[in-house]
Amino acid sequence: MTIIPNQNPLFQKIEQVRRRQGKVRDTHINLAHGSGGKAMRDLIDDVFVKTFDNPILSQLEDQATFDLANLSQYGNRLAFTTDSYVVDPLFFPGSDIGELAINGTINDLAVSGAKPLYLTCSMILEEGLPVETLRRVVSSMQKAAQKAGVQIVTGDTKVVNRGCADKLFINTAGIGMIAPGIDISPRNIQPGDVVIINGEIGNHGTAILIARGELALETDIESDCQPLHELVAEIIKVCPEIHAMRDATRGGLATVLNEFALTANVGIRINENAIPIREEVNGVCEILGLEPLYLANEGKLVIVAPPEKADLILSTMQSHPTGKQASIIGEIIPTPPGIVLLKTAFGAERIIDMLVGDQLPRIC
Amino acid sequence: MKYVDEFRNPEKAQALQKEIQKLSQQIDKHIKIMEVCGGHTHAIFKYGIEELLPDNIELIHGPGCPVCVMPKGRIDDAIALCQNPNIIFTTFGDAMRVPGAKTSLLQAKAQGADIRMVYSPLDSLKIAKENPNKEIVFFGLGFETTAPSTAFTILQAAAENITNFSMFSNHVLVIPALQALLENPDLQLDGFVGPGHVSMVIGTEPYEFISQEYHKPIVISGFEPLDIFQSIWMLLKQIVENRCQVENQYNRLVEPAGNKNALTAINQVFTVREKFAWRGLGEIPNSGFKIREEYAQFDAEVKFTIPNLQVADHKACQCGEILKGVLKPWQCKVFGTACTPETPIGTCMVSSEGACAAYYKYGRLSTMAKRDKSGVSTAPLSV
């Protein structure tokens, strides 16, 4: 039997209401928001599509599709990355998990020299999460994406039982395009190269430690969460032959330098006096017996560049808002291969090793 | 940082270095100085102080890291406590990775035990109040430095009548350990850099026996680089002037009679154990604190059945010799090969205050050369 469309005005009205863009009326996320049914569709429409608002996402396909000709105007190589964000607390001085997820993925693309273009957003929500919290996070993601000129074009939402996740986890993936002739990799590092950083280390790690509220400490330290792709673009303009570049996130500056040293099989000597560190970060580290070189950052760029370009890169960085405090912190040396050395303020040298496990506070 | 940067001034350090150099030239023998405290060991390596001393001045890294001297059996006892599903076990972070016979607290946590890291024993009381149906056990460890804070916590628990809190006491005393070291004929020391934090509590008077009975100079020292340089200079000055005294470099915080309030709290809550086993050093008489009978309700050893395990150290581990200063970490057969911070065999490689961890982390490059010269095998041992 063929169903004939009903011309009855009431039926028409019902259909109109049924097809109206959904609205989340619950105050807290419940399992229905992940069930695949009407509640989930409403959540996607009301929270994600409305906020991220772009033509690719609005099609609500299972995938985002791109015109290759459009992509290729930015370069000839595609950069593709993914990362997950599980930070606790969700909101902390200077930033939040949403902004972190966008900037983190942008930075992972940027350090390859890519222009970041499109991101995905996958959410794992714990049953009971206030919808208002989700809205704040999503709005923060959109602000960060807009500021950086990228679009969130596809995503996924899952809701898990209370206790099976900690409030809210975000996974993002991103694609960007790399211009011809750019080849940034630690394999290119040469003895004689200089090591440059764009500013103070350890602010994010310290802000999170304090925000957890387990320590009876108060500081005005804020996370350094920021996108770095504009700074990278400026650097590439003046030095397309840049050797290596990485954002120092978890594991901090020490981990990035160790990875560089091991990959290129060279030594790295950094100068303790040249590394920008806030007094408060040093203070918190003193109290807890931690090492700022291993603290996480969310807006710090470590660059290895040929020495003849060092001054030009430095002045370029210093004239950009995200690189004002840029400084040369060290040099690449031929030996000892694979080892990072720190020249202390007293002129002695010691190893800066890979971190084993987490940094744990000492008892005395 | 106010009150910190002043003690890290490179120019002042250079001036002290020159003075140390001058004094060392007046001494025509090799001088061995032991820094007792793990905090000093850590600072010495972090700032590269050893590298800046004259060749005839050698630093021996003593048994002052409370995590390093924790016997395996006590870690296993702690892990046994954690297996009780009704217990939330709380501890300072640096005890988490210390290996027991088979596993560490970190591994026990991953396997499901409810173990929580705290920054202060008072945090355990908070957890106790928030979890009235659970038993909260705090892993009390450390020298006299941390004993007052755990004593105050027990006094606080008593005052607030908190019945679901207890402590597994592994506190140790520094003086009996020093006495045991001084009795050891293997160890030929010329002086001590005395522990600053412990001395804030016990004062300088308890060290008098070192100069009077054993005729060794000792300088109680702070933890900043200039403190350590100055303490070494003061020790060398005593040696040159043929004096043996207890001197106090850390007088900005250490009083000769110590901290009365802290000592009162310790004495109120703790009594001295007849003997306590130290990792690598064996049993030392009167060297540990246990909770007094009056506070037995807060004593995990009374409240719960603890296996009281005696576990021998690994046969390849030479932590004992390292803690006594008889061997340098790089002279241990397994240093940096079978025993690394990732796969520690002994505690000296675990704690950031341990001599082996400090050598490995900060100084393995320069010490490798010494190791090669000394002829110790660098081949990994199977363990």
PDB file of N, CA and C in Angstrom, chain A residues 31 86 118 147 169 194 210 245 285 325:
ATOM      1  N   LEU A  31      21.706   9.084  29.428  1.00  0.00           N
ATOM      2  CA  LEU A  31      22.128   8.074  28.450  1.00  0.00           C
ATOM      3  C   LEU A  31      21.415   8.236  27.104  1.00  0.00           C
ATOM      4  N   VAL A  86      41.835  15.111  28.248  1.00  0.00           N
ATOM      5  CA  VAL A  86      41.150  14.523  29.404  1.00  0.00           C
ATOM      6  C   VAL A  86      41.482  15.333  30.660  1.00  0.00           C
ATOM      7  N   TYR A 118      40.952  22.138   8.832  1.00  0.00           N
ATOM      8  CA  TYR A 118      39.719  21.514   9.318  1.00  0.00           C
ATOM      9  C   TYR A 118      39.993  20.617  10.524  1.00  0.00           C
ATOM     10  N   LYS A 147      38.982  32.112  16.028  1.00  0.00           N
ATOM     11  CA  LYS A 147      40.164  32.956  16.191  1.00  0.00           C
ATOM     12  C   LYS A 147      41.321  32.442  15.320  1.00  0.00           C
ATOM     13  N   PHE A 169      35.442  14.029  27.954  1.00  0.00           N
ATOM     14  CA  PHE A 169      36.692  13.824  27.223  1.00  0.00           C
ATOM     15  C   PHE A 169      36.489  14.316  25.791  1.00  0.00           C
ATOM     16  N   VAL A 194      71.006  26.342  16.424  1.00  0.00           N
ATOM     17  CA  VAL A 194      70.609  26.958  17.698  1.00  0.00           C
ATOM     18  C   VAL A 194      69.223  26.449  18.106  1.00  0.00           C
ATOM     19  N   ILE A 210      47.697  23.940  40.487  1.00  0.00           N
ATOM     20  CA  ILE A 210      47.062  24.829  41.469  1.00  0.00           C
ATOM     21  C   ILE A 210      45.537  24.702  41.361  1.00  0.00           C
ATOM     22  N   MET A 245      60.944  21.584  14.674  1.00  0.00           N
ATOM     23  CA  MET A 245      60.020  22.449  15.402  1.00  0.00           C
ATOM     24  C   MET A 245      59.050  21.524  16.136  1.00  0.00           C
ATOM     25  N   CYS A 285      57.562  24.803  42.058  1.00  0.00           N
ATOM     26  CA  CYS A 285      58.448  23.649  41.864  1.00  0.00           C
ATOM     27  C   CYS A 285      59.328  23.421  43.092  1.00  0.00           C
ATOM     28  N   GLN A 325      58.596  36.821  24.167  1.00  0.00           N
ATOM     29  CA  GLN A 325      59.709  36.494  25.079  1.00  0.00           C
ATOM     30  C   GLN A 325      60.650  35.458  24.481  1.00  0.00           C
TER      31      GLN A 325
END
